[in-house]
Structures are given as C-alpha cells and as structure tokens.
Tab-separated table of C-alpha atoms in Angstrom:
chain	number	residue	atom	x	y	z
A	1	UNK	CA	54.632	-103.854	177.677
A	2	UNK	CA	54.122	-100.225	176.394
A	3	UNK	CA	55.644	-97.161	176.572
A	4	UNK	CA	53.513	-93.902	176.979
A	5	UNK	CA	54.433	-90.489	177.748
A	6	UNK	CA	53.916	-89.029	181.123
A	7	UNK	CA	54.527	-85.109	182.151
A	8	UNK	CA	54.721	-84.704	185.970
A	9	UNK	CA	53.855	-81.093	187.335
A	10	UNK	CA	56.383	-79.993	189.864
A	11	UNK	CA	55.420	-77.835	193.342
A	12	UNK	CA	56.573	-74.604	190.737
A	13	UNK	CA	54.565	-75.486	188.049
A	14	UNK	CA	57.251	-77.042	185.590
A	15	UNK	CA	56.158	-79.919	183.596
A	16	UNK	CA	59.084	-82.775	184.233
A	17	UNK	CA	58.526	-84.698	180.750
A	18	UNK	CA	59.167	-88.506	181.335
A	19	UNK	CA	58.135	-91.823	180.185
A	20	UNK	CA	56.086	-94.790	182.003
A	21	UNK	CA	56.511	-97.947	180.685
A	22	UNK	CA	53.228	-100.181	181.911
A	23	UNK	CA	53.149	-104.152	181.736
A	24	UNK	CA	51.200	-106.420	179.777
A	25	UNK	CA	47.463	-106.975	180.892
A	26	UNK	CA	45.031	-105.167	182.587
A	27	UNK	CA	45.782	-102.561	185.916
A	28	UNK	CA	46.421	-101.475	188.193
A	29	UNK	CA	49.890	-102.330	188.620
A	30	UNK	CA	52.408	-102.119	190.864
A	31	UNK	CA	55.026	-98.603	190.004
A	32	UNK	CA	58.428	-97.572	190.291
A	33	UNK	CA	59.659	-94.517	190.436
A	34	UNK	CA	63.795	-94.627	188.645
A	35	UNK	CA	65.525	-91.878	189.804
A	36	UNK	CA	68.920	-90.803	188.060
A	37	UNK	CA	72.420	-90.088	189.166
A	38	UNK	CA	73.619	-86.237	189.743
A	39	UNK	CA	74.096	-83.564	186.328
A	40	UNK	CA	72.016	-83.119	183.329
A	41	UNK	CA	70.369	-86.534	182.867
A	42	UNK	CA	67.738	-87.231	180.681
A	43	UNK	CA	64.963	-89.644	181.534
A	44	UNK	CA	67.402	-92.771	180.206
A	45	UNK	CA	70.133	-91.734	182.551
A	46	UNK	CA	71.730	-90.331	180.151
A	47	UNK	CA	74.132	-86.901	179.062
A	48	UNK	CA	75.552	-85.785	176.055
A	49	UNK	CA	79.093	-87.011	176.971
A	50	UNK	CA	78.305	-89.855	179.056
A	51	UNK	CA	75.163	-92.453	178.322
A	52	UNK	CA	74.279	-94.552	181.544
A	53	UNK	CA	71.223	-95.819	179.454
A	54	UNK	CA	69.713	-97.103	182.502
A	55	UNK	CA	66.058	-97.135	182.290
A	56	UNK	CA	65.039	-99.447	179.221
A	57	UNK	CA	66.598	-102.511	180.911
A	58	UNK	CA	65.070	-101.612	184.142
A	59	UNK	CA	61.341	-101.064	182.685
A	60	UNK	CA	61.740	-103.866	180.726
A	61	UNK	CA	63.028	-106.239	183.164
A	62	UNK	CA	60.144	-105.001	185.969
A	63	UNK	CA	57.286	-104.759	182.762
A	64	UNK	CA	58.147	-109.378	182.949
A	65	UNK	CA	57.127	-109.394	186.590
A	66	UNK	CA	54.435	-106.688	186.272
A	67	UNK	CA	55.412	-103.684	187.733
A	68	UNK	CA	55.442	-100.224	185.631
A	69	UNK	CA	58.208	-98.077	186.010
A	70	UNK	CA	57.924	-93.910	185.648
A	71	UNK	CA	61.326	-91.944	184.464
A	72	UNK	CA	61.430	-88.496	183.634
A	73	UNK	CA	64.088	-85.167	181.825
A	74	UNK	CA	65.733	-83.592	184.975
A	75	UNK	CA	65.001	-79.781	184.903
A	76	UNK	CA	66.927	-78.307	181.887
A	77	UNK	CA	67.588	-82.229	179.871
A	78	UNK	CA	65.472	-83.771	177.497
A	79	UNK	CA	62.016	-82.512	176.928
A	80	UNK	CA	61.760	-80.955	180.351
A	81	UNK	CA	62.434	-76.923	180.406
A	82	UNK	CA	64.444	-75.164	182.704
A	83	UNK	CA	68.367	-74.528	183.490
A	84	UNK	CA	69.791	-77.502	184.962
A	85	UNK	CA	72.340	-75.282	186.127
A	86	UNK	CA	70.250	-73.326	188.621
A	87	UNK	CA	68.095	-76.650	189.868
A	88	UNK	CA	69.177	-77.346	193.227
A	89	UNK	CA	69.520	-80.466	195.154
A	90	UNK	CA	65.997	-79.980	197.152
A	91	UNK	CA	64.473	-78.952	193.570
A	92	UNK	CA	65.094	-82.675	192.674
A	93	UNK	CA	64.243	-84.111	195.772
A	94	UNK	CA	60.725	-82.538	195.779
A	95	UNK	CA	60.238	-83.089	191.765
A	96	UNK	CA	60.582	-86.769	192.902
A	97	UNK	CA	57.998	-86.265	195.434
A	98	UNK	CA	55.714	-84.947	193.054
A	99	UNK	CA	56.176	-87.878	190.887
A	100	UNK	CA	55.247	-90.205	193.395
A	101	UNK	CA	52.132	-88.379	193.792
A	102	UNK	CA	51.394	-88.053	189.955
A	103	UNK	CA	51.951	-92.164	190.005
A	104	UNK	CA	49.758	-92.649	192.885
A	105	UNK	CA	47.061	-90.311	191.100
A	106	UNK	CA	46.673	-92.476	188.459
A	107	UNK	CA	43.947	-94.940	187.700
A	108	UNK	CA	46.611	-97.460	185.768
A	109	UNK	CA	48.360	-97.616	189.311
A	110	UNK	CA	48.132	-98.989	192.222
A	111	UNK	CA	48.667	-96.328	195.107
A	112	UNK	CA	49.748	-99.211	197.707
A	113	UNK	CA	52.350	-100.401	195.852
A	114	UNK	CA	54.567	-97.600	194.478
A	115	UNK	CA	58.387	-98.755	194.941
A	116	UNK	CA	61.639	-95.989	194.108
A	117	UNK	CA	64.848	-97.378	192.607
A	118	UNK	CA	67.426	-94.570	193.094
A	119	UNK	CA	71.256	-94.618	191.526
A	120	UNK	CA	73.658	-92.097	193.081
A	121	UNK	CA	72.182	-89.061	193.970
A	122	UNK	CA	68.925	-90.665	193.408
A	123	UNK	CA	69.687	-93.176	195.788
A	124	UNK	CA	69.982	-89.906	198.268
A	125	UNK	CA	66.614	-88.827	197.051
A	126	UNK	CA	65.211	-92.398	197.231
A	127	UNK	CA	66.173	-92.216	201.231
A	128	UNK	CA	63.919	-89.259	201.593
A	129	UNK	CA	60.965	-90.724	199.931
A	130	UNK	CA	60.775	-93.477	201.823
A	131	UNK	CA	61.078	-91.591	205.086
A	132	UNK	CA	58.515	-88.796	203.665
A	133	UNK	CA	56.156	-90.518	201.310
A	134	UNK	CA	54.534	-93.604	201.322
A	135	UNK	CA	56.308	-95.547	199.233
A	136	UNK	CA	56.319	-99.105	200.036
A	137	UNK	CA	59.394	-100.208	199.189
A	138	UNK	CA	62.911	-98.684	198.209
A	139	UNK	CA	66.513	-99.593	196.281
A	140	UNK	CA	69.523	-97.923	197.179
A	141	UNK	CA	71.761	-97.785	194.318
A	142	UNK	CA	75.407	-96.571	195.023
A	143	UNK	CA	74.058	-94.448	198.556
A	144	UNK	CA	76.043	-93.556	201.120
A	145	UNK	CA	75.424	-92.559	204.455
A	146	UNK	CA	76.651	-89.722	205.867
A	147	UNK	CA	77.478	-86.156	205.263
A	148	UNK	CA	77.869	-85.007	201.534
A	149	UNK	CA	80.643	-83.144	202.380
A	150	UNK	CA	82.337	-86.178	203.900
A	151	UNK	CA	80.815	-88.635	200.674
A	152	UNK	CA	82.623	-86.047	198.400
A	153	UNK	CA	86.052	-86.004	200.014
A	154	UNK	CA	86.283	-89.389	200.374
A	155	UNK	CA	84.970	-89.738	196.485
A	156	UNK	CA	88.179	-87.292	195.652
A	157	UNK	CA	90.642	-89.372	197.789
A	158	UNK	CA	89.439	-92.843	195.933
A	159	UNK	CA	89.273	-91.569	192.789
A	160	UNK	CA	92.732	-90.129	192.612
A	161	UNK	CA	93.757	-93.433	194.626
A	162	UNK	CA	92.900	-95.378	191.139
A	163	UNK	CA	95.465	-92.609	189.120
A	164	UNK	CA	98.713	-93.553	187.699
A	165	UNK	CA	101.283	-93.966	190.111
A	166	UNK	CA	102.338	-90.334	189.111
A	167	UNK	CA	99.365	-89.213	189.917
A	168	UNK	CA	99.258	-90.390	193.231
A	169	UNK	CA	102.347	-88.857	193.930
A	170	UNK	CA	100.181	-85.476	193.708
A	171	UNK	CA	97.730	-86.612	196.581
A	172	UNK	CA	98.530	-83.975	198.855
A	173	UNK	CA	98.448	-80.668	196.350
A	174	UNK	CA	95.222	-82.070	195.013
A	175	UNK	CA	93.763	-82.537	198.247
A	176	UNK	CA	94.560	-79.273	198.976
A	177	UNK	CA	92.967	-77.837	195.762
A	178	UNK	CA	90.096	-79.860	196.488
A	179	UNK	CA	89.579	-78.369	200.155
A	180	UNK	CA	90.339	-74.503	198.403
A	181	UNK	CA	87.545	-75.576	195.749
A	182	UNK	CA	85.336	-76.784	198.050
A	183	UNK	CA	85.358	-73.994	200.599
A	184	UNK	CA	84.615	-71.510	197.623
A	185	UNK	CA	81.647	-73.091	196.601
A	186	UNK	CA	80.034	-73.095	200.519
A	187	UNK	CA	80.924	-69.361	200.575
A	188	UNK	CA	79.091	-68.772	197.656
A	189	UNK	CA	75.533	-67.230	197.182
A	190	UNK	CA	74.225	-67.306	193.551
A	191	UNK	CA	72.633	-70.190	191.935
A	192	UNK	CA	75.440	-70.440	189.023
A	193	UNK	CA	79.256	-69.339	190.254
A	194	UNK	CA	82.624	-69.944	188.427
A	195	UNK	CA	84.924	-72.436	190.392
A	196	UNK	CA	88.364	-72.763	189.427
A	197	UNK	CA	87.549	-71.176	185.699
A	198	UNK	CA	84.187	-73.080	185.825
A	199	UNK	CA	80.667	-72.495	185.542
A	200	UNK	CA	79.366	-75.024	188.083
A	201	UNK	CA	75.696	-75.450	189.889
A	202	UNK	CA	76.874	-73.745	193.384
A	203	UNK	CA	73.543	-73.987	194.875
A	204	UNK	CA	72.911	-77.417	194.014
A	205	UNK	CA	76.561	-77.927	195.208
A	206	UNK	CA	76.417	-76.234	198.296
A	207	UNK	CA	72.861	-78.019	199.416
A	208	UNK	CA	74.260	-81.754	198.564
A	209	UNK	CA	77.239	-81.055	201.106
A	210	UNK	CA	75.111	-80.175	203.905
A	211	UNK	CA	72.809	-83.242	203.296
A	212	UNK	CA	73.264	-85.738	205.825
A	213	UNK	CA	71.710	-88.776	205.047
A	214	UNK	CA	72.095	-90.545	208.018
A	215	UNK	CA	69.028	-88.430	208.713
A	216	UNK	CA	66.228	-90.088	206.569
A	217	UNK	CA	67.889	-93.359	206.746
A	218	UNK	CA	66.796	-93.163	210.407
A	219	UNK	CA	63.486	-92.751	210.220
A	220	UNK	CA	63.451	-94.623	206.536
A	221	UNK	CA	59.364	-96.258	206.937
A	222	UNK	CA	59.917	-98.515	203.993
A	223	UNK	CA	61.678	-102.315	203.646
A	224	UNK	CA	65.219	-101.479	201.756
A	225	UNK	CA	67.206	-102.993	199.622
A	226	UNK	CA	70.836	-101.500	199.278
A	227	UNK	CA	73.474	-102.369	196.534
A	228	UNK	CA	76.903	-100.842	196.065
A	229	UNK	CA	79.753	-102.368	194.036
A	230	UNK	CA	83.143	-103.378	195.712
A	231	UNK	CA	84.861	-101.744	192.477
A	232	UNK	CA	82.494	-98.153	192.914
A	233	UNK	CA	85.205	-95.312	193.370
A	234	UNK	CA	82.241	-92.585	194.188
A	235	UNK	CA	80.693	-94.188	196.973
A	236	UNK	CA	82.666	-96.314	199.609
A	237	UNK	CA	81.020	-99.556	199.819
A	238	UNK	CA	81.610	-100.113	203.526
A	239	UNK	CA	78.594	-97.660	203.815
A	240	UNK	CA	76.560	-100.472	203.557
A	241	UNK	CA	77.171	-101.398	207.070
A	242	UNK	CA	76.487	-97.912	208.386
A	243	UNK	CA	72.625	-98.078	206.232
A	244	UNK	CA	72.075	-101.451	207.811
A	245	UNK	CA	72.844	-100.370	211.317
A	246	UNK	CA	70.567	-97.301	210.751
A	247	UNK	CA	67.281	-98.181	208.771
A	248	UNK	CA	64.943	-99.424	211.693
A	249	UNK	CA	64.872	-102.786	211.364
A	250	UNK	CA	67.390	-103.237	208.847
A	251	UNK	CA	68.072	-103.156	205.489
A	252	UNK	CA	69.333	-106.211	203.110
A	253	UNK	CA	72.373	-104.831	201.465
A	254	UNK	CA	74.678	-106.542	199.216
A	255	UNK	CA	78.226	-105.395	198.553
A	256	UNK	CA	78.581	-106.481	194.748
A	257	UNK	CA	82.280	-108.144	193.665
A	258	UNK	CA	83.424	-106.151	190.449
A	259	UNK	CA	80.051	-103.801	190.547
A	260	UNK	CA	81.086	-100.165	189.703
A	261	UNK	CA	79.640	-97.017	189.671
A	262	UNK	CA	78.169	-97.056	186.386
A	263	UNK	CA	76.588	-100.502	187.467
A	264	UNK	CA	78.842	-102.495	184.802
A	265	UNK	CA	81.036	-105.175	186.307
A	266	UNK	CA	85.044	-104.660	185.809
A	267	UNK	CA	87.784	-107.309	186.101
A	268	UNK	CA	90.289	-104.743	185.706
A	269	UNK	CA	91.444	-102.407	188.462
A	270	UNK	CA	88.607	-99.766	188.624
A	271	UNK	CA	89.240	-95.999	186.964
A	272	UNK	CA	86.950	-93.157	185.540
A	273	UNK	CA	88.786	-93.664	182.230
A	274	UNK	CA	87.659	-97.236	181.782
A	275	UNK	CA	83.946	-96.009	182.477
A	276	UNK	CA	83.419	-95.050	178.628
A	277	UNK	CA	84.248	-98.586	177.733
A	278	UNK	CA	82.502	-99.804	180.460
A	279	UNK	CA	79.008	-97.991	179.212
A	280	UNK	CA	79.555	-100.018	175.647
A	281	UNK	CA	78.431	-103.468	178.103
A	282	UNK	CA	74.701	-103.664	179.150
A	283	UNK	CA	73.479	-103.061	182.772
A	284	UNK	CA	74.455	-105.928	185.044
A	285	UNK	CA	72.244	-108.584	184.550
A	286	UNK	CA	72.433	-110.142	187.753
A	287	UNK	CA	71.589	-106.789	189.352
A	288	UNK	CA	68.860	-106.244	187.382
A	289	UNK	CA	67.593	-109.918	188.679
A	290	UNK	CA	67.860	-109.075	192.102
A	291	UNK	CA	66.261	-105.633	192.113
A	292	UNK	CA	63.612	-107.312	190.026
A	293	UNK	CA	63.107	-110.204	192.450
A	294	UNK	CA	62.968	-108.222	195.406
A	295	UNK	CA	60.711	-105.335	194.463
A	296	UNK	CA	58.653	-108.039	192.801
A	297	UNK	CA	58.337	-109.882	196.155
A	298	UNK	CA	58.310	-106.372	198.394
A	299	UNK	CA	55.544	-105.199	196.527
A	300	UNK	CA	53.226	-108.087	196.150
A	301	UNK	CA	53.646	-108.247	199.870
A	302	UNK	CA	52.729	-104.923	200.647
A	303	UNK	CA	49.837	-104.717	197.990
A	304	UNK	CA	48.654	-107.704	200.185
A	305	UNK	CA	48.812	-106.642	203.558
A	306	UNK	CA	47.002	-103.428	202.806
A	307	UNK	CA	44.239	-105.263	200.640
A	308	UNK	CA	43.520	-106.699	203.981
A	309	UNK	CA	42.990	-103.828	205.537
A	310	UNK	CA	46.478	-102.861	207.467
A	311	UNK	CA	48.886	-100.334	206.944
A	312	UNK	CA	52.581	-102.132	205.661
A	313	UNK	CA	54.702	-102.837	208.787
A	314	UNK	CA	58.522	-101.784	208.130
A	315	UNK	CA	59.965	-105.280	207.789
C-alpha cells in the first residue's frame, strides 16, 4: 500500500488537492471515491474543532482487499484553495463528479470498477453519482431520503430530544427559532449572510434544503449498500426503509445497534456532547468489515461482467 498525492481539476478550474492510497501489486485496481460529511473538511474528514479521521482506516482497510481509495481538501480546507464559505452544495456535488472522472482517467485504475463511499452529506452526493456517473457500486453512509428541509428539522427535533430534561422543556421556543432561522436563510441571496449573529454558508444552505433525494435514489443505476446507526441523531434511521423501497431493485441496508453519527458505537444514551469522546475510539471495525466485504465483492463482480463484454445490470 502507498500513498501518493493526487490534485483533481474541478469544472472551474480549481485544483481539489487529495490523496490516493493504491494497493500492493501491480494495476489496475479497483477505486473508491470517500466523500466527507458537510463544513470545512479536509481530505481525512477532518476540521479544526472536530477530527472524524475517517479516511486512513478506510484506505487501509480497502488497500488488504485491493481496491484504491481517492480523498481530497473540500474547497477552502487543507491544501485545496478557495472559501469554503461561498462553495455551495452543487459545487461539491460536481467536484465529486470530476473526481470520478480524474479516477477513471487514470492508467493505475480500472474505469469499470470505480465504487463511492459517501458519509453524511457525501452520502447525498454519493446518490447522485450513482444515478449520473457510472460508478459501479455505491455506500450510503448516514443518507436520508427525502427533502433537506424535512432531514434538517427532523435533525433539530432529535437532537434537542437527547438534551437535558431542561432542555427539552424548551422544545417549542427552539422550534420556533429554528423555523425563524431557517426561513431567513431561504430568503436570502448572497453566498455568505449573517444568521442569528452568524456568518454562515447561505447558498450552500439554501441549495441542501431544496435537495430532494428521493430524486436520484429513484433512478440510482448502481447496486447500494446503505448503513445508518440506530444511535445517529442527524439522520433518522427509519430512512432506510424509504431508500430500500426506492432504489430500483433494492438496496441492502443495515440499521446498525449503537452506530452514531460519527460512525463510533455508544452504549450510552446518544448526545453531540459525547461525540468529542467518541472521536478518541477508532472507526467501527465491524463497519469497516462490511463496507470492505461488500465493495470488495460488488466490484469484482462488476469488473467481471464487463470484462465479458456487458454493461453491469443494477442488481
């Protein structure tokens, strides 16, 4: 396994710095393409305040089964120029485009068997690849389907579920606020706006609540795999049912006991506060072994089928 750096040219012209880590042994291999969770995330996952440090456990555990995996700085974070503040949510969906493309360019790679692992909001842009691009195959990290506007109020109403008891007692005012906060960011225009005394990423903001899934999970032309934690106070796991029902053909989705957001298992009741602590533990090992497994299997298949001459079937 080695490490070697990769810049991907976006549609604009910025150079998205990133990292591919490539297995042992001689190519092409297999790829996947990690894609991050929302903010300023750096090719690990990772911000300032808060380090997911997702991607060395994921290259690493798909380097042992001999797929490479590509990661790069979000617009703004790491090595990659830019103002993350003024990227919007279509900026990142077509910067992962144009890293599929860049993978599928490469003589190291095999084009017929690129893969996309997305956390989050990655899992959102992971949902448009595969109904887009021709990825082969595609894990849903933490995705929901449905509106963002609907994903975010129900994320507000969980997470303030999991508050102190006096907390709770506040539902109603901070619903309220939440509503008043969200209706000022749809009315506003700019890239950058201030939001109840904060400088936040309106456009970006205002673009992720009009997404509506539900739209590329539809017409999603890739076999899925979709994981979200019964402890994950973002994204409400019964959404797994709703991605089954609407990938055609069905997805395999697994609804993980003590998973949370941050992809760390909890035994305690889940909370935001516990997520620093949480970050200290290492990426859930046995997701990592069945993301590994399955993209191992999903993309040996697929490399198959079109060395015989055949175009992958969806499932």
């Amino acid at each position: 396994m080695r490490d070697i750096d990769m810049t991907v040219t976006a549609d604009d012209g910025t150079p998205l710095a990133g990292s591919l880590t490539l297995p042992a042994g001689p190519g092409p291999h297999p790829a996947v393409l990690l894609l991050h969770g929302s903010g300023p995330l750096d090719r690990d996952g990772n911000t300032a305040k808060l380090r997911m440090n997702l991607a060395a456990p994921v290259a690493e555990a798909l380097a042992a089964r001999g797929i490479a995996t590509l990661r790069h700085d979000r617009r703004g974070s790491g090595a990659t120029p830019g103002d993350w503040r003024t990227a919007g949510f279509t900026d990142n969906r077509r910067d992962a485009a144009a890293a599929v493309r860049a993978l599928a360019d490469r003589a190291d790679i095999r084009a017929d068997a690129i893969g996309v692992i997305g956390h989050s909001e990655g899992a959102l842009h992971a949902m448009a690849l595969g109904s887009r691009t021709d990825v082969r195959a595609v894990v849903l990290l933490a995705g929901f389907a449905g509106p963002g506007e609907e994903a975010f109020r129900k994320q507000g109403r969980s997470i303030v579920s999991s508050m102190p008891a006096p907390v709770r007692l506040l539902r109603r005012p901070l619903a309220g606020l939440g509503s008043h906060v969200l209706d000022r960011v749809k009315r506003t225009r700019t890239d950058v706006a201030r939001v109840a005394g904060n400088k936040v990423n309106a456009r970006w903001m205002r673009e992720m609540l009009a997404h509506d899934t539900r739209d590329d999970l539809a017409v999603l032309d890739a076999p899925v795999l979709a994981v979200t934690g019964d402890k994950d106070l973002q994204v409400d796991p019964d959404d797994l049912k709703e991605i089954a029902r609407l990938v055609p053909g069905g997805a395999e989705t697994h609804r993980a006991a003590g998973l949370t957001h941050v992809l760390r298992r909890d035994s305690a009741r889940p909370s935001l506060s516990r997520y620093r602590r949480l970050l200290r533990q290492p990426v859930d090992p046995e997701l990592l072994g069945l993301v590994t497994d399955w993209l191992a299997r999903h993309l040996d298949a697929e490399a198959r089928r079109t060395s015989a001459g055949s175009r992958p079937a969806a499932r």
